[in-house]
PDB file of C-alpha atoms in Angstrom:
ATOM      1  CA  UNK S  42      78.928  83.614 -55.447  1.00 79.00           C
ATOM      2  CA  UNK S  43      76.573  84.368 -58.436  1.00 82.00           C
ATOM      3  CA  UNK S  44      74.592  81.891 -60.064  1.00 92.00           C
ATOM      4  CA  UNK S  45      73.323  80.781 -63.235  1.00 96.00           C
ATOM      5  CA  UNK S  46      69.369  80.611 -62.345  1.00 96.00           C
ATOM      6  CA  UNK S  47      66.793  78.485 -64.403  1.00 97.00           C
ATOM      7  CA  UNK S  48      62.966  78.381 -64.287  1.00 96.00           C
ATOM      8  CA  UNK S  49      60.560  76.283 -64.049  1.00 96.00           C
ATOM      9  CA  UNK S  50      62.729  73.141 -62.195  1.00 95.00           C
ATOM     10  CA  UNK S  51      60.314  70.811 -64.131  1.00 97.00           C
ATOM     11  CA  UNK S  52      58.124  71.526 -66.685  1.00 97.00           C
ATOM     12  CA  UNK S  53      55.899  68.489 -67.501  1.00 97.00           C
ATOM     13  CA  UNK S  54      54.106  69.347 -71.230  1.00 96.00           C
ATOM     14  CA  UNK S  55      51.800  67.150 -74.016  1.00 97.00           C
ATOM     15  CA  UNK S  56      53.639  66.228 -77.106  1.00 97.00           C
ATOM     16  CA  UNK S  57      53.244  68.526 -80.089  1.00 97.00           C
ATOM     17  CA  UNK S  58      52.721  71.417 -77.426  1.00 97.00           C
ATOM     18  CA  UNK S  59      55.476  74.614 -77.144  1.00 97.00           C
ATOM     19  CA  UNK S  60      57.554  74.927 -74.299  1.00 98.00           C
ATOM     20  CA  UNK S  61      59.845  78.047 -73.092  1.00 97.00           C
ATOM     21  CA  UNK S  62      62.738  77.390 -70.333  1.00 98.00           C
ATOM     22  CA  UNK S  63      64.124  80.344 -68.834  1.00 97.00           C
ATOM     23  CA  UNK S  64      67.380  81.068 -67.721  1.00 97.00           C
ATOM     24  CA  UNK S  65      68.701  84.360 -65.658  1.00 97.00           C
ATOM     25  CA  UNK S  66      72.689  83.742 -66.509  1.00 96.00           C
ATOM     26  CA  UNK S  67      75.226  85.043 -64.509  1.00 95.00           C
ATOM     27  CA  UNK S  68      74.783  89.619 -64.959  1.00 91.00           C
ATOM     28  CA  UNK S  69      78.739  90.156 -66.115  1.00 89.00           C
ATOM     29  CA  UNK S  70      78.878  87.370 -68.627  1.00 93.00           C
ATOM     30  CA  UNK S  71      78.507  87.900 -72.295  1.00 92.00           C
ATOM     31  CA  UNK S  72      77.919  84.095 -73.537  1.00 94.00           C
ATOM     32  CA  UNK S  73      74.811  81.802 -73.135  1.00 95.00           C
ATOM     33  CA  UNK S  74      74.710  78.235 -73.745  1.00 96.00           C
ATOM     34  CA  UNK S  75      71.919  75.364 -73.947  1.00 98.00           C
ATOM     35  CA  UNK S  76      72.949  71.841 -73.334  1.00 97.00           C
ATOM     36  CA  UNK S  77      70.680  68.652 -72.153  1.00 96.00           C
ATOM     37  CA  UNK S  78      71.035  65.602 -70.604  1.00 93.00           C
ATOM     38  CA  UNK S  79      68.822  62.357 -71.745  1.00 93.00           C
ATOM     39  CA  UNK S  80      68.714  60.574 -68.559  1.00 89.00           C
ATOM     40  CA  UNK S  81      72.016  58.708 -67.450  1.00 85.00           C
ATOM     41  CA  UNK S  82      74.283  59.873 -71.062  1.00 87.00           C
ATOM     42  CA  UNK S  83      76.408  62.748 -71.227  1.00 89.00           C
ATOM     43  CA  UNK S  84      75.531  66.391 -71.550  1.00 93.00           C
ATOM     44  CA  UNK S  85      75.256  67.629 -74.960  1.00 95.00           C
ATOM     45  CA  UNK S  86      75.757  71.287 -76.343  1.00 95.00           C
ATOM     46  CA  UNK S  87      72.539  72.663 -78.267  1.00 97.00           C
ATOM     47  CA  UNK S  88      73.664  76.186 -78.787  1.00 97.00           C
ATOM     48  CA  UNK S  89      75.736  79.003 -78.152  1.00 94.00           C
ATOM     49  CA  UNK S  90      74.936  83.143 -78.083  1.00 94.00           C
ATOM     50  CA  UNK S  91      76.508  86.184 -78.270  1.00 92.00           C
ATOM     51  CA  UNK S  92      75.104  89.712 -78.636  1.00 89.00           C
ATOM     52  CA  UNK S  93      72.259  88.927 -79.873  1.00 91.00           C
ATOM     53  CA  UNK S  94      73.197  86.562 -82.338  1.00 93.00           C
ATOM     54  CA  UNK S  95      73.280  82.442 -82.414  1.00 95.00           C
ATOM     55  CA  UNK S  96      77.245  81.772 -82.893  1.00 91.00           C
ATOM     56  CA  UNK S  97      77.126  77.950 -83.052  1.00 92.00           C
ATOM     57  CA  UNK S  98      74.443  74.875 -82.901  1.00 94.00           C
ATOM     58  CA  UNK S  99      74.897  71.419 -83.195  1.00 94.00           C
ATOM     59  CA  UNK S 100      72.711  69.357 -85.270  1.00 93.00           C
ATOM     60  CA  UNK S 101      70.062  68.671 -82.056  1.00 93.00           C
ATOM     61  CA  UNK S 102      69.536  72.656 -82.758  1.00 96.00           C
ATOM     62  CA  UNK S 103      67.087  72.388 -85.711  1.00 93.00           C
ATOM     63  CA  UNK S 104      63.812  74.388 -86.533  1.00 94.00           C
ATOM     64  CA  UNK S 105      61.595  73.234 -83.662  1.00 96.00           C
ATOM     65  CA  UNK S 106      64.282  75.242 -81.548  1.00 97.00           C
ATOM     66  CA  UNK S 107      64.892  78.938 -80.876  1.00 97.00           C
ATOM     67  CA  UNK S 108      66.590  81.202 -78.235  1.00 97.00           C
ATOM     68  CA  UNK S 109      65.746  84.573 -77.475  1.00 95.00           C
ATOM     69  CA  UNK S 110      67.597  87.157 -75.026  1.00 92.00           C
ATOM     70  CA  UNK S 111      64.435  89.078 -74.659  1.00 86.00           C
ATOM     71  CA  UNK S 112      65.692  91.913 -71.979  1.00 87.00           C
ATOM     72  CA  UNK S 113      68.949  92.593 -70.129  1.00 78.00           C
ATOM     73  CA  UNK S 114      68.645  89.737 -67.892  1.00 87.00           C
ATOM     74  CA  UNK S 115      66.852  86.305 -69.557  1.00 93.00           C
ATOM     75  CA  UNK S 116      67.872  84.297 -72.145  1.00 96.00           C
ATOM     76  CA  UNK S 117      65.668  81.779 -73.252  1.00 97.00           C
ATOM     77  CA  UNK S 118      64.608  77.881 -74.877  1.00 98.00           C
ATOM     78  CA  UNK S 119      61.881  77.603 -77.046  1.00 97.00           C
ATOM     79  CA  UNK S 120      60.897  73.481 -78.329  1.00 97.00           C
ATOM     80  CA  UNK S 121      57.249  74.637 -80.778  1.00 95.00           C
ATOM     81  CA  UNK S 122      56.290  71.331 -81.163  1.00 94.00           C
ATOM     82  CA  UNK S 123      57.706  69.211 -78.261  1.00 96.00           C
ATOM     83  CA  UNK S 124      58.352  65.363 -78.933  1.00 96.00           C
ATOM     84  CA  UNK S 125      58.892  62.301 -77.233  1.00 96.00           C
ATOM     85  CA  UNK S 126      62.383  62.407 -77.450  1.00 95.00           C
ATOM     86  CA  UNK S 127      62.550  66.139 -76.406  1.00 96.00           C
ATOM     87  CA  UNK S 128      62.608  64.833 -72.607  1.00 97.00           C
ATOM     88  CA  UNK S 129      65.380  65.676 -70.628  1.00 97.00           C
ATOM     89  CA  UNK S 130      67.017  68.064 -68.704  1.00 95.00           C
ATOM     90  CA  UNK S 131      68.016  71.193 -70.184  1.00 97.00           C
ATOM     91  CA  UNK S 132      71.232  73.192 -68.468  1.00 97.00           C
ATOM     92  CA  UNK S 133      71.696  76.734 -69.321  1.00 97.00           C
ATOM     93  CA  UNK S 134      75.297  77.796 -68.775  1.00 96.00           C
ATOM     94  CA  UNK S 135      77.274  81.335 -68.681  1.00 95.00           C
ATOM     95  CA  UNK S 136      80.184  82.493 -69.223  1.00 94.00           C
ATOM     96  CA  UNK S 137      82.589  86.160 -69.026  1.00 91.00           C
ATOM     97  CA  UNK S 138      84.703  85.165 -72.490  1.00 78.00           C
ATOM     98  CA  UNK S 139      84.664  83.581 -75.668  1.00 68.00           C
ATOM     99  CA  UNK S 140      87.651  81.185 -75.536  1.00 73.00           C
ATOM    100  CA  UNK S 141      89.247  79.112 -72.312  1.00 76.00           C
ATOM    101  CA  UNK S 142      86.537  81.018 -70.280  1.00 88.00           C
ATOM    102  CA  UNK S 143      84.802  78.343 -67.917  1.00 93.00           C
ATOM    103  CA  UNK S 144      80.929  77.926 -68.530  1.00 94.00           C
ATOM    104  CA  UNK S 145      78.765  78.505 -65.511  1.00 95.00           C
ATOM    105  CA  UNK S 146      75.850  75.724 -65.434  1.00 96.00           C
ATOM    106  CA  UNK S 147      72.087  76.247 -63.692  1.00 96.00           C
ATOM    107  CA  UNK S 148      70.498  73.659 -62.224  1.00 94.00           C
ATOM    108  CA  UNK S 149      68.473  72.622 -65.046  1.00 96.00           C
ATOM    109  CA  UNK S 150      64.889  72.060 -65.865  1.00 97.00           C
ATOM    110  CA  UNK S 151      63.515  68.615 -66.474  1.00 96.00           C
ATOM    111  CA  UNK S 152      61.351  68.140 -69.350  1.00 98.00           C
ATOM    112  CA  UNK S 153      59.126  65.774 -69.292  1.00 97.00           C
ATOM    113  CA  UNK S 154      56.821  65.372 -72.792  1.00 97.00           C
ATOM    114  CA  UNK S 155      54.272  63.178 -72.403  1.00 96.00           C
TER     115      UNK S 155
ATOM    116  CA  UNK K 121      83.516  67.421 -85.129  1.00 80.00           C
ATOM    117  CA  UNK K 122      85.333  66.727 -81.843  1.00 87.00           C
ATOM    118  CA  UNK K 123      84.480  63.706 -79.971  1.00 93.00           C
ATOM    119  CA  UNK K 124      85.505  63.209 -76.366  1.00 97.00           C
ATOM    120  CA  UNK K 125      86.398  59.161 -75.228  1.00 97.00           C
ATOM    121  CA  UNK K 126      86.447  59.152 -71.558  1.00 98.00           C
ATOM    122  CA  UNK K 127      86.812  55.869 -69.420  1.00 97.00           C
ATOM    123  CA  UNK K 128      86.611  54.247 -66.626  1.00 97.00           C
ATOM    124  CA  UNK K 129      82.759  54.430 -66.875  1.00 97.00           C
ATOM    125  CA  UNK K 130      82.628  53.545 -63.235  1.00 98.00           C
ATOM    126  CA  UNK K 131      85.231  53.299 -60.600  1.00 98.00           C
ATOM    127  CA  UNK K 132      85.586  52.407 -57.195  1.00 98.00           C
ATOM    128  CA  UNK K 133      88.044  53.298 -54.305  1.00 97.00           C
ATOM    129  CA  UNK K 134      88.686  52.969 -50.782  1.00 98.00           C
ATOM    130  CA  UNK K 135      88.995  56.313 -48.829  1.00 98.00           C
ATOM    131  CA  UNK K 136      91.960  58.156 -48.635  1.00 97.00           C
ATOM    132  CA  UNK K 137      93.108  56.115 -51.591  1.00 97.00           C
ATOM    133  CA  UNK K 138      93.166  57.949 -55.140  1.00 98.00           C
ATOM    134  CA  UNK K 139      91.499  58.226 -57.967  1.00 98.00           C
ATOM    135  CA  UNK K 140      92.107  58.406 -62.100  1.00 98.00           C
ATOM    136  CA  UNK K 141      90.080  59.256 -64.683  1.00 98.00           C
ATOM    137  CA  UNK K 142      91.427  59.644 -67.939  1.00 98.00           C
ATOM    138  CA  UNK K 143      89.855  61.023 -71.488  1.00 98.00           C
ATOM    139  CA  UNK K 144      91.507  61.061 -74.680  1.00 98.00           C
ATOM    140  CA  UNK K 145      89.850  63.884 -77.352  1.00 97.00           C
ATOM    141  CA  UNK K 146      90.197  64.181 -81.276  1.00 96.00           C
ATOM    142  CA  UNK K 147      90.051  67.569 -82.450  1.00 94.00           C
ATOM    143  CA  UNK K 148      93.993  68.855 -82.244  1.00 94.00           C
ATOM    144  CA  UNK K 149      92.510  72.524 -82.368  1.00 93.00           C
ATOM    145  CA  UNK K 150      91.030  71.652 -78.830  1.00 94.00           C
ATOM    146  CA  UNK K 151      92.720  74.292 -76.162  1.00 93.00           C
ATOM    147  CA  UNK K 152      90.564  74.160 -73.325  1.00 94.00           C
ATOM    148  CA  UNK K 153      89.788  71.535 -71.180  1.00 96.00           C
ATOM    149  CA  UNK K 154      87.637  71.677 -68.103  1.00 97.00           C
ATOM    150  CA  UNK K 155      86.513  68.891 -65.318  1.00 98.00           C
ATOM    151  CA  UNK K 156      83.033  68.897 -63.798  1.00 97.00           C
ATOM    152  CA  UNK K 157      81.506  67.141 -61.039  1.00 97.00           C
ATOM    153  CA  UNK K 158      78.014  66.605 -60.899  1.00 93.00           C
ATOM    154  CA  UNK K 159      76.049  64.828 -58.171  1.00 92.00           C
ATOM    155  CA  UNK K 160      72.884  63.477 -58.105  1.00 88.00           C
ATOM    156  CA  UNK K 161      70.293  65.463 -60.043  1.00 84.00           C
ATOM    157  CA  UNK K 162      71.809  68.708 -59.449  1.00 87.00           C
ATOM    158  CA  UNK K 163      74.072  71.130 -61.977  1.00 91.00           C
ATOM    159  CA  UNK K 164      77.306  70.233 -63.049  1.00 92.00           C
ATOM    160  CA  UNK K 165      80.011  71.782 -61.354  1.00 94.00           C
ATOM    161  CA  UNK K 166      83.092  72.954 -62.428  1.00 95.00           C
ATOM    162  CA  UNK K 167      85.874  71.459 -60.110  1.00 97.00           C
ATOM    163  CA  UNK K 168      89.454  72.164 -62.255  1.00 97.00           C
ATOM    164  CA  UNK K 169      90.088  73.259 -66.203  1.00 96.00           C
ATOM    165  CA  UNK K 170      93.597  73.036 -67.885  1.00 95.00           C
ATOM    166  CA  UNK K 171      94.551  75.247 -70.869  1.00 91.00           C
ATOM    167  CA  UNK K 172      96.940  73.831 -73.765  1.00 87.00           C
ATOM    168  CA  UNK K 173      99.061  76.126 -72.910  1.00 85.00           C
ATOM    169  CA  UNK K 174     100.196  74.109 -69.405  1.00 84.00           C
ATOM    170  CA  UNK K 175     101.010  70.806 -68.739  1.00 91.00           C
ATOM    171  CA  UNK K 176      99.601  70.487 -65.076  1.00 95.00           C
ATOM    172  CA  UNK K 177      97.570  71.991 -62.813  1.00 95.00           C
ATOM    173  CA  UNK K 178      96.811  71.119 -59.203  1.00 97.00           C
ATOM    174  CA  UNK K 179      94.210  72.627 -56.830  1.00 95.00           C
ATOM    175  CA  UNK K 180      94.669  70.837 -53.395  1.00 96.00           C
ATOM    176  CA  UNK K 181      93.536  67.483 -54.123  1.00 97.00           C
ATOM    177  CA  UNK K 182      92.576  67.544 -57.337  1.00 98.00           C
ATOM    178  CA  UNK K 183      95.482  67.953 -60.293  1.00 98.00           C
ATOM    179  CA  UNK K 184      94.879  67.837 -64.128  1.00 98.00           C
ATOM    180  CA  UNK K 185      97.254  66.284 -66.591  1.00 97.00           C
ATOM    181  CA  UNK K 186      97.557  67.296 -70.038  1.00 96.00           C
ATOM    182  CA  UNK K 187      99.530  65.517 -73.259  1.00 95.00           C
ATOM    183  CA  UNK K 188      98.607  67.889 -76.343  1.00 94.00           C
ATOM    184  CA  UNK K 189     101.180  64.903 -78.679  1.00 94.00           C
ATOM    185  CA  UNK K 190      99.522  62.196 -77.239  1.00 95.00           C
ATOM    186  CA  UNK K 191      95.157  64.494 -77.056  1.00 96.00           C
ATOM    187  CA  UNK K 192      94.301  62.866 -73.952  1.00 96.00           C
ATOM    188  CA  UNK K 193      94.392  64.374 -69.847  1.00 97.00           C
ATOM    189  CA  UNK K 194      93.891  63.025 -67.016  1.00 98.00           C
ATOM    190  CA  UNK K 195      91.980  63.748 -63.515  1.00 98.00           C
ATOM    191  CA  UNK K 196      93.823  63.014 -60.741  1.00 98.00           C
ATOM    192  CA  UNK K 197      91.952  63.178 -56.579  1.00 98.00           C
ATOM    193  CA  UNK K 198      94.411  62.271 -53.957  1.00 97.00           C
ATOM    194  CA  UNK K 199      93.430  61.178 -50.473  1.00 98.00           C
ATOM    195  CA  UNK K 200      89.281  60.696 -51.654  1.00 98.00           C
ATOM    196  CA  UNK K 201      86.761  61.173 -49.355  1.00 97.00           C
ATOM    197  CA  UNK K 202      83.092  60.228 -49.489  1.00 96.00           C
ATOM    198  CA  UNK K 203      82.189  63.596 -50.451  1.00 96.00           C
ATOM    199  CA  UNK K 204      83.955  63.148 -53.905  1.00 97.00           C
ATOM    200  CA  UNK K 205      81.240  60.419 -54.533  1.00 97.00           C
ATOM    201  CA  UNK K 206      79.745  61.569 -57.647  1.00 97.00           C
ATOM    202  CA  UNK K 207      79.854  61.658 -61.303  1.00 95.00           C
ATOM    203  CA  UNK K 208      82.872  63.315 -62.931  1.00 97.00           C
ATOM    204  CA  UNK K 209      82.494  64.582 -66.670  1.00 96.00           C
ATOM    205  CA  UNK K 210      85.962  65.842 -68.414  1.00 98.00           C
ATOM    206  CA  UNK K 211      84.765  68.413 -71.626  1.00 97.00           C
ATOM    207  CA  UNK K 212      86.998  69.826 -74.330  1.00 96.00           C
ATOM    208  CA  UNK K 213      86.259  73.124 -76.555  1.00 93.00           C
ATOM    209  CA  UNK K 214      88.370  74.933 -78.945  1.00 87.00           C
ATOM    210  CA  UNK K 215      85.964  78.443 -79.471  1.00 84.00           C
ATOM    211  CA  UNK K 216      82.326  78.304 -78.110  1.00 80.00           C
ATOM    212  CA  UNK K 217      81.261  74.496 -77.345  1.00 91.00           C
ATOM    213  CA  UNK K 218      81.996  72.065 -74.555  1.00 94.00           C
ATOM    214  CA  UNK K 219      82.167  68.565 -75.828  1.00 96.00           C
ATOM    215  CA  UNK K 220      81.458  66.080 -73.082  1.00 96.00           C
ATOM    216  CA  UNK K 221      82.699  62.702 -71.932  1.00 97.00           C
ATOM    217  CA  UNK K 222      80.484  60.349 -71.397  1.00 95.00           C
ATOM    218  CA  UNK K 223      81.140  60.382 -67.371  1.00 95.00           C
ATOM    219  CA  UNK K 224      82.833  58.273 -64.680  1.00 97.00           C
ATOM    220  CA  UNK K 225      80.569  56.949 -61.843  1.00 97.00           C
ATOM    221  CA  UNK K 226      83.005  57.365 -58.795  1.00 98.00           C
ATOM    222  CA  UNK K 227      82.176  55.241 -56.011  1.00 98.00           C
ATOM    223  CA  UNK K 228      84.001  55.866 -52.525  1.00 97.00           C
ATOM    224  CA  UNK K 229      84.047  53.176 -49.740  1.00 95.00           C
ATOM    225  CA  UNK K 230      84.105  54.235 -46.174  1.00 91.00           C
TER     226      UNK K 230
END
């Protein structure tokens, strides 16, 4: 069964320094998502992408964050200026559709900022 | 924007007796509604997902409940085994994001 891949599994970085998780999502799907998990609380949605194009963030999104799809295969995180609070683990997910499509998760990276 | 109660936080159960977890959501646009396990440090995993359009599904021990009147569903595992020991997440989305309970720690007792 295909999988949602994710590089590195843990990526341990200095505060203030930039970061890039990578994800390979699954090759027939047309929708990328980033959620995290803080450490024993629910996952939270960061973003959502289609063609090319960021179609929804929630307010965790904001300027320190980007995503980039940049080939036919990766879609990526970028945190410029990591903080503290930036530590977690980070799920990319996948899926074929827009609506009532399931999502597809990796198995995550773990931040750690230190 | 939607927000996603979900409850018990923890729950244990004998094996082979069942177990209910039930989340109640807010945004009445909401139409998809999926289940995920997720064990230890590894990925969540999608185990069932109900559409608004249907009431119940089941998929051998595992069934999903859902009241649109009422916005809440329901996870239902019959006959549980130590193998569902884990922590089970119920989500709800209306377009592009999942909105996430905040979990239920099941426990089950050989």
């Amino acid at each position: 069964e295909p999988e949602v891949t994710q590089t590195p599994s843990h990526q341990v970085t200095q505060m203030g320094q930039e970061v890039i998780l990578r994800c390979v999502p699954i090759s027939n799907h047309l929708y990328f998502y980033w959620y995290r998990q803080i450490l024993g609380q629910k996952v939270e949605f960061l973003v959502s992408f289609y063609n090319n194009e960021i179609s929804e963030k929630s307010e965790i999104f904001d300027d320190q964050f980007s995503v980039e799809r940049p080939d036919g295969s990766n879609f990526t995180l970028k945190i410029r200026s990591t903080k503290l609070e930036d530590s977690a683990m980070y799920f990319c997910a996948s899926s074929q559709g827009q609506r009532n499509q399931p999502q597809h998760f990796g198995d995550g990276t773990r931040l750690s900022i230190l | 924007g939607e927000n996603v109660e979900q409850h018990p936080s923890t729950l244990s159960v004998q094996e082979g007796d069942s177990a209910v977890i039930k989340c109640t959501y807010s945004d009445s646009a909401s139409n998809y509604f999926p289940w995920y396990k997720q064990e230890l440090g590894k990925r969540p995993q999608l185990i069932i997902d109900i559409r608004s359009n249907v009431g119940e599904k089941k998929d051998q021990r595992i069934a999903v409940t859902l009241n649109k009147t009422a916005k809440h569903f329901s996870l239902h595992i019959t006959e549980t085994q130590p193998e569902d020991s884990a922590v089970y997440f119920c989500a709800a989305s209306r377009q592009y994001k999942l909105s996430f309970g905040a979990g239920t720690t099941v426990t089950v007792r050989a």
